[in-house]
Amino acid sequence: MIWGQHLKYTISIALLSVVTRKLFQPLLLPHGWATKDAERGLYQEVNYNIKNLVTDGGLKKLYERRYPGKAPLLIGSETIVLDDDTNIYGLTKEGKIIVFENITSSMDDGDDGNLMYADAKVLVSYVGRPLGGKFVPGTKTMYIADALLGLCRVDLSRTFPKLELVVSEVKTATGDISPILYADDIDVGKSGMVYFSDASNIPPERDSDLTFDIMHAYKLDYMRGKKTGRLLRYNPDTDETVVLVDHIWFANGVAVDADETFILISETSMYRVLKYHLAGPKTGQVEISVDGFPGHVDGVDCSFPSGICYVAIPTPVIGLSKLLYKLPKNIEATIKTFFMMLPKWLSPKPMSYGGFVELKIAKNDNDKDVIQRIVQDPYGEQISFITGVTEHKGKLYLGSL
């Protein structure tokens, strides 16, 4: 009799668990449970004695000039984009492409001209979330990685420029059509080929203010632990898009070198940068360029004259992640699944930090790419959450959300 009751209770609990999963998982876990076999990336601790982004005196901050009754435009510009004439553009949270005009330096309050002000002018406004942008050299045509739409293009030489959707899906190696759900960053090679990242198959969600929350989508992707990011290439001559690399744990920044022999891709959740070879004996192969960064990696750019590449570090590895790494993987996955079900306002927050890393890229296959220098404001006192780094004519332009 007792065994019969135990069996009845066990079957009831099992049925309740199945029903609960069927009913509530689509609501609480629409992207699935955290995986139990997620990799654990290598990272280094932040050296808080390094404050060279603040102390070197080279940091200048550009602010939008504000006028009474006019709402600000410069909001959430992850990457700064420059054309051949050094005009500065921003891509905003509200789906606007803006250009900065009438840039002046301020000498007030002894700031030594480190504060700059500019008027922001809207060139294009649309429904989307532009994150990365790059001009085709010698033109006013900008390609844009839009987290909602995919790969876009706009000719800013026109009097009334209009955004064009170029690629929103791609054919996989199996012949299936796969949607691009989180286009993130972009670069254009000397050949005219366009390289861009599709960070995750978890798309950003719309907030109550009608903008789109790219950060929460990343947090869900990080907690879930599945590598669904990709590097893609678009050929403007043939209008063909192909997947070059897949199985990347949040494919983020993209940068091609001057001779278009390789591409660097930030793998944000593994705290490392990958290298995909476009030429030479390793053509078509992907390898780890550098790992063990002092935090999550974001935007990437390479200086053509010097060959040095730069990687943005928005935040160090937070304490919760370090704690989870010390637990058995099944327990880690259970805790991450719990965090995935929490409302946005209870999700883990990044640490206040701002930095980027200089990479020295190997000139031959016998050498290794290495971190040459870490440049940082370790407490985020002057600048924090650096998401984009753009090199242009010997200067670096940093974007921050």
Coordinates of C-alpha atoms in Angstrom, one line a residue:
M1 CA 0.0 0.0 0.0
I2 CA 2.8 2.4 0.9
W3 CA 4.8 1.6 -2.2
G4 CA 1.6 2.1 -4.3
Q5 CA 1.2 5.6 -2.7
H6 CA 4.8 6.5 -3.4
L7 CA 4.5 5.4 -7.0
K8 CA 1.3 7.5 -7.3
Y9 CA 3.0 10.6 -5.9
T10 CA 6.1 10.0 -8.1
I11 CA 4.0 9.8 -11.2
S12 CA 2.0 12.9 -10.2
I13 CA 5.1 14.9 -9.7
A14 CA 6.6 13.7 -13.0
L15 CA 3.4 14.7 -14.8
L16 CA 3.2 18.0 -13.0
S17 CA 6.9 18.7 -14.1
V18 CA 6.1 17.9 -17.7
V19 CA 2.9 20.0 -17.7
T20 CA 4.8 22.9 -16.0
R21 CA 7.5 22.8 -18.6
K22 CA 5.0 22.7 -21.5
L23 CA 3.0 25.6 -20.1
F24 CA 5.6 27.9 -18.5
Q25 CA 8.9 27.3 -20.4
P26 CA 7.8 29.3 -23.5
L27 CA 7.0 32.2 -21.1
L28 CA 9.9 32.0 -18.7
L29 CA 12.6 30.4 -20.9
P30 CA 11.7 31.2 -24.5
H31 CA 15.3 30.5 -25.6
G32 CA 15.8 27.3 -23.7
W33 CA 17.6 26.3 -20.5
A34 CA 21.2 27.0 -19.8
T35 CA 23.5 24.4 -21.2
K36 CA 25.4 22.1 -18.9
D37 CA 28.5 21.9 -21.1
A38 CA 29.2 25.6 -21.7
E39 CA 32.9 26.4 -22.1
R40 CA 34.6 28.6 -19.5
G41 CA 36.8 31.2 -21.1
L42 CA 40.2 32.3 -19.9
Y43 CA 40.5 35.8 -18.5
Q44 CA 43.0 37.9 -16.5
E45 CA 42.2 40.0 -13.5
V46 CA 42.1 43.8 -13.9
N47 CA 45.3 45.5 -12.7
Y48 CA 43.7 48.5 -11.0
N49 CA 47.1 50.3 -10.8
I50 CA 47.0 50.9 -14.6
K51 CA 45.1 54.1 -15.1
N52 CA 46.7 55.3 -18.3
L53 CA 43.5 56.2 -20.1
V54 CA 43.0 58.9 -17.5
T55 CA 46.6 59.9 -16.6
D56 CA 48.1 60.0 -20.1
G57 CA 46.1 63.2 -20.9
G58 CA 45.2 62.1 -24.4
L59 CA 41.5 61.4 -23.7
K60 CA 39.1 64.0 -25.2
K61 CA 35.4 63.7 -24.7
L62 CA 32.9 64.9 -27.3
Y63 CA 29.4 66.0 -26.1
E64 CA 26.4 66.9 -28.1
R65 CA 25.6 70.6 -27.8
R66 CA 22.2 71.0 -26.2
Y67 CA 19.5 73.5 -27.0
P68 CA 16.4 74.4 -25.0
G69 CA 13.4 72.3 -26.1
K70 CA 15.4 70.0 -28.2
A71 CA 15.8 66.3 -27.1
P72 CA 19.3 64.8 -27.2
L73 CA 20.2 62.7 -30.2
L74 CA 23.5 61.1 -29.1
I75 CA 22.1 58.1 -27.2
G76 CA 23.7 54.7 -27.2
S77 CA 26.2 55.1 -30.0
E78 CA 28.1 51.8 -29.8
T79 CA 30.5 52.6 -32.6
I80 CA 31.8 55.9 -34.0
V81 CA 32.1 55.9 -37.8
L82 CA 34.3 58.2 -39.9
D83 CA 34.5 58.8 -43.6
D84 CA 37.5 59.7 -45.7
D85 CA 37.0 63.4 -44.9
T86 CA 37.1 62.7 -41.2
N87 CA 33.5 63.6 -40.7
I88 CA 32.3 61.9 -37.5
Y89 CA 29.0 59.9 -37.4
G90 CA 27.0 58.2 -34.7
L91 CA 24.5 55.3 -34.8
T92 CA 22.0 55.8 -32.1
K93 CA 19.7 53.7 -29.9
E94 CA 16.7 55.3 -31.5
G95 CA 17.6 54.2 -35.0
K96 CA 19.2 57.4 -36.2
I97 CA 22.4 58.1 -38.2
I98 CA 23.7 61.4 -37.1
V99 CA 26.7 63.6 -38.1
F100 CA 28.6 66.0 -35.8
E101 CA 29.0 69.5 -37.1
N102 CA 30.6 72.7 -35.7
I103 CA 33.0 70.9 -33.4
T104 CA 34.7 73.2 -30.9
S105 CA 37.0 72.7 -27.9
S106 CA 36.3 74.2 -24.5
M107 CA 39.0 75.8 -22.4
D108 CA 36.6 76.5 -19.5
D109 CA 37.4 75.4 -15.9
G110 CA 40.9 74.4 -16.7
D111 CA 40.0 71.4 -18.8
D112 CA 42.8 72.0 -21.2
G113 CA 40.6 71.6 -24.2
N114 CA 39.7 68.0 -23.4
L115 CA 36.0 68.7 -23.6
M116 CA 34.6 69.1 -27.1
Y117 CA 31.1 70.1 -28.2
A118 CA 29.3 69.6 -31.5
D119 CA 25.9 70.0 -33.1
A120 CA 24.2 66.7 -33.9
K121 CA 22.3 66.5 -37.2
V122 CA 20.0 63.6 -38.2
L123 CA 20.8 62.3 -41.7
V124 CA 18.6 59.1 -41.6
S125 CA 15.9 58.0 -39.2
Y126 CA 14.3 54.6 -39.3
V127 CA 13.0 51.7 -37.1
G128 CA 16.0 49.6 -36.1
R129 CA 19.0 49.4 -33.9
P130 CA 22.3 50.2 -35.7
L131 CA 25.4 49.0 -33.9
G132 CA 28.3 48.9 -36.3
G133 CA 29.1 50.9 -39.4
K134 CA 31.8 51.3 -42.0
F135 CA 32.2 53.3 -45.2
V136 CA 33.3 51.8 -48.5
P137 CA 36.7 53.5 -49.0
G138 CA 36.5 56.5 -51.3
T139 CA 32.7 56.8 -51.2
K140 CA 29.9 58.0 -49.0
T141 CA 28.2 54.6 -48.9
M142 CA 28.0 53.3 -45.4
Y143 CA 27.3 49.6 -44.6
I144 CA 25.5 49.1 -41.2
A145 CA 25.1 46.1 -39.0
D146 CA 21.6 46.5 -37.6
A147 CA 20.7 44.2 -34.7
L148 CA 17.1 44.0 -35.8
L149 CA 17.2 44.2 -39.6
G150 CA 20.6 42.6 -40.6
L151 CA 23.0 44.1 -43.1
C152 CA 21.9 47.5 -44.3
R153 CA 23.4 50.2 -46.7
V154 CA 22.9 53.9 -47.2
D155 CA 24.4 56.4 -49.6
L156 CA 25.0 59.6 -47.6
S157 CA 26.0 61.5 -50.7
R158 CA 22.3 61.8 -51.6
T159 CA 20.3 64.9 -50.6
F160 CA 17.7 62.6 -49.0
P161 CA 19.5 59.3 -48.2
K162 CA 17.4 56.2 -47.6
L163 CA 18.3 53.1 -45.8
E164 CA 18.4 49.9 -47.9
L165 CA 18.1 46.4 -46.4
V166 CA 20.8 44.3 -48.1
V167 CA 20.8 41.0 -46.2
S168 CA 18.4 39.6 -43.6
E169 CA 19.0 35.9 -44.0
V170 CA 21.7 33.5 -45.3
K171 CA 21.8 30.0 -46.7
T172 CA 23.7 27.6 -44.5
A173 CA 26.0 24.8 -45.5
T174 CA 23.1 22.4 -45.2
G175 CA 21.0 24.5 -47.7
D176 CA 18.6 25.8 -45.0
I177 CA 17.7 29.5 -44.9
S178 CA 18.7 31.0 -41.6
P179 CA 17.6 34.5 -40.4
I180 CA 20.1 37.0 -39.2
L181 CA 18.8 37.9 -35.8
Y182 CA 21.5 40.1 -34.2
A183 CA 23.8 41.7 -36.7
D184 CA 26.5 43.4 -34.6
D185 CA 29.6 44.7 -36.2
I186 CA 31.1 45.2 -39.7
D187 CA 34.1 46.0 -41.8
V188 CA 34.8 46.5 -45.4
G189 CA 37.9 45.0 -47.1
K190 CA 40.0 46.6 -49.9
S191 CA 38.3 44.3 -52.3
G192 CA 34.9 45.7 -51.5
M193 CA 33.8 42.6 -49.6
V194 CA 31.7 43.3 -46.5
Y195 CA 32.4 41.2 -43.4
F196 CA 29.9 41.3 -40.5
S197 CA 28.9 39.4 -37.4
D198 CA 25.6 37.8 -36.4
A199 CA 26.1 37.7 -32.7
S200 CA 23.4 35.3 -31.5
N201 CA 20.1 33.7 -32.3
I202 CA 18.5 35.6 -29.4
P203 CA 17.2 38.8 -30.9
P204 CA 16.9 42.1 -29.0
E205 CA 13.5 42.8 -27.5
R206 CA 11.5 46.0 -27.7
D207 CA 11.3 48.1 -24.5
S208 CA 8.4 50.2 -23.3
D209 CA 10.1 53.3 -24.7
L210 CA 10.0 51.7 -28.2
T211 CA 13.7 51.2 -28.4
F212 CA 15.4 47.8 -28.4
D213 CA 17.3 46.2 -25.5
I214 CA 20.5 44.8 -26.9
M215 CA 22.1 44.3 -23.5
H216 CA 19.5 42.0 -22.1
A217 CA 19.7 39.8 -25.2
Y218 CA 23.4 39.5 -24.6
K219 CA 22.9 38.5 -20.9
L220 CA 20.4 35.8 -21.9
D221 CA 22.9 34.5 -24.5
Y222 CA 25.7 34.5 -21.9
M223 CA 23.6 32.7 -19.3
R224 CA 22.3 30.1 -21.9
G225 CA 25.9 29.2 -23.0
K226 CA 25.2 28.1 -26.6
K227 CA 27.5 29.2 -29.4
T228 CA 25.2 30.5 -32.1
G229 CA 27.2 33.5 -33.3
R230 CA 28.6 33.7 -36.9
L231 CA 30.9 35.6 -39.1
L232 CA 29.5 36.3 -42.6
R233 CA 30.7 37.8 -45.8
Y234 CA 28.6 39.7 -48.3
N235 CA 29.8 40.2 -51.9
P236 CA 28.3 43.3 -53.4
D237 CA 29.2 42.2 -57.0
T238 CA 27.2 38.9 -56.8
D239 CA 24.8 39.9 -54.0
E240 CA 25.8 36.6 -52.3
T241 CA 26.2 36.1 -48.6
V242 CA 28.1 33.2 -47.0
V243 CA 28.9 32.0 -43.5
L244 CA 32.6 31.9 -42.9
V245 CA 32.7 30.9 -39.3
D246 CA 29.9 29.6 -37.0
H247 CA 29.7 28.3 -33.4
I248 CA 31.0 31.5 -31.9
W249 CA 29.8 32.5 -28.4
F250 CA 28.5 35.9 -29.2
A251 CA 30.3 37.1 -32.3
N252 CA 30.9 40.7 -31.8
G253 CA 33.6 43.0 -33.2
V254 CA 34.9 42.5 -36.7
A255 CA 38.1 43.9 -38.3
V256 CA 39.9 43.1 -41.5
D257 CA 43.6 44.0 -42.0
A258 CA 44.9 46.3 -44.7
D259 CA 45.9 43.6 -47.2
E260 CA 42.7 41.6 -46.5
T261 CA 44.6 38.5 -45.4
F262 CA 42.7 37.9 -42.1
I263 CA 39.7 39.0 -40.1
L264 CA 39.6 39.4 -36.3
I265 CA 36.3 38.5 -34.5
S266 CA 35.6 39.2 -30.9
E267 CA 34.1 36.2 -29.1
T268 CA 32.7 38.2 -26.2
S269 CA 31.7 35.5 -23.8
M270 CA 35.0 33.6 -24.2
Y271 CA 37.0 36.8 -23.5
R272 CA 39.1 36.2 -26.6
V273 CA 39.6 37.3 -30.2
L274 CA 39.5 34.8 -33.1
K275 CA 41.3 35.1 -36.4
Y276 CA 39.9 33.9 -39.7
H277 CA 42.5 33.5 -42.5
L278 CA 41.5 34.9 -45.9
A279 CA 44.9 34.2 -47.6
G280 CA 48.0 32.1 -47.2
P281 CA 48.5 28.5 -46.2
K282 CA 45.8 28.8 -43.5
T283 CA 43.1 30.1 -45.9
G284 CA 39.7 29.2 -44.6
Q285 CA 40.9 28.3 -41.1
V286 CA 39.9 29.9 -37.9
E287 CA 42.1 30.0 -34.8
I288 CA 42.5 31.8 -31.5
S289 CA 44.3 35.1 -32.0
V290 CA 44.6 36.1 -28.3
D291 CA 42.7 34.9 -25.3
G292 CA 42.9 35.8 -21.6
F293 CA 41.6 39.4 -21.9
P294 CA 40.8 41.4 -18.7
G295 CA 37.1 41.2 -19.5
H296 CA 34.5 40.9 -22.2
V297 CA 35.7 41.9 -25.6
D298 CA 33.6 44.0 -27.9
G299 CA 34.4 46.2 -31.0
V300 CA 37.6 45.7 -33.0
D301 CA 39.5 47.8 -35.5
C302 CA 42.9 47.6 -37.2
S303 CA 45.2 50.5 -38.1
F304 CA 46.3 50.0 -41.7
P305 CA 49.5 52.1 -41.4
S306 CA 50.8 50.5 -38.2
G307 CA 49.2 47.1 -38.3
I308 CA 48.2 47.4 -34.7
C309 CA 44.7 46.2 -33.9
Y310 CA 42.5 47.5 -31.0
V311 CA 39.9 45.7 -29.0
A312 CA 37.3 47.4 -26.8
I313 CA 36.7 46.1 -23.2
P314 CA 33.4 47.4 -21.9
T315 CA 33.5 45.5 -18.5
P316 CA 35.6 43.1 -16.6
V317 CA 34.4 39.6 -15.6
I318 CA 31.9 40.2 -12.8
G319 CA 32.1 38.4 -9.5
L320 CA 29.0 36.3 -10.2
S321 CA 30.7 34.7 -13.2
K322 CA 33.9 34.0 -11.3
L323 CA 31.8 32.3 -8.6
L324 CA 29.9 30.2 -11.1
Y325 CA 33.2 29.0 -12.7
K326 CA 34.1 27.4 -9.3
L327 CA 30.9 25.3 -9.2
P328 CA 30.2 22.0 -10.9
K329 CA 28.8 22.6 -14.3
N330 CA 25.4 21.2 -13.6
I331 CA 24.9 23.5 -10.7
E332 CA 26.3 26.4 -12.7
A333 CA 23.7 25.7 -15.4
T334 CA 20.9 25.5 -12.9
I335 CA 21.8 28.9 -11.4
K336 CA 22.1 30.5 -14.9
T337 CA 18.7 29.1 -15.8
F338 CA 17.3 30.8 -12.7
F339 CA 18.8 34.1 -13.7
M340 CA 17.4 33.7 -17.2
M341 CA 13.9 33.7 -15.8
L342 CA 14.3 36.9 -13.7
P343 CA 12.9 40.2 -14.9
K344 CA 15.3 42.5 -16.6
W345 CA 15.8 44.8 -13.7
L346 CA 17.1 42.0 -11.6
S347 CA 19.6 40.7 -14.1
P348 CA 23.3 41.1 -13.3
K349 CA 24.9 44.5 -14.0
P350 CA 28.3 45.2 -15.6
M351 CA 31.0 46.7 -13.5
S352 CA 32.1 50.4 -14.0
Y353 CA 35.1 50.2 -16.2
G354 CA 36.5 51.6 -19.5
G355 CA 39.3 50.2 -21.5
F356 CA 40.8 48.8 -24.7
V357 CA 43.7 46.6 -25.7
E358 CA 46.4 47.0 -28.3
L359 CA 47.2 43.8 -30.2
K360 CA 50.5 43.2 -32.0
I361 CA 49.6 40.9 -34.9
A362 CA 52.2 38.3 -35.9
K363 CA 53.8 38.9 -39.3
N364 CA 54.3 35.1 -40.0
D365 CA 52.9 31.8 -38.9
N366 CA 55.7 31.0 -36.5
D367 CA 54.9 34.0 -34.3
K368 CA 51.9 34.6 -32.1
D369 CA 49.5 37.6 -31.8
V370 CA 50.0 39.2 -28.4
I371 CA 48.6 41.9 -26.1
Q372 CA 50.9 44.8 -26.5
R373 CA 49.3 47.2 -24.1
I374 CA 46.2 47.6 -21.9
V375 CA 44.8 51.1 -21.8
Q376 CA 42.1 51.6 -19.2
D377 CA 40.2 53.7 -16.7
P378 CA 39.8 50.8 -14.3
Y379 CA 37.0 52.4 -12.2
G380 CA 35.2 54.1 -15.1
E381 CA 35.7 57.5 -13.6
Q382 CA 36.2 59.4 -16.9
I383 CA 34.8 57.0 -19.4
S384 CA 33.1 53.6 -18.9
F385 CA 31.6 50.8 -20.9
I386 CA 33.7 51.3 -24.1
T387 CA 32.0 49.2 -26.8
G388 CA 33.6 50.5 -30.0
V389 CA 37.1 51.5 -31.0
T390 CA 37.7 53.1 -34.5
E391 CA 41.2 54.0 -35.7
H392 CA 41.3 56.9 -38.2
K393 CA 44.5 58.7 -39.3
G394 CA 46.4 58.0 -36.2
K395 CA 43.6 58.7 -33.7
L396 CA 41.2 56.4 -31.8
Y397 CA 37.5 57.2 -31.5
L398 CA 35.8 55.3 -28.7
G399 CA 32.1 54.6 -28.6
S400 CA 30.2 53.9 -25.4
L401 CA 26.7 52.8 -24.6

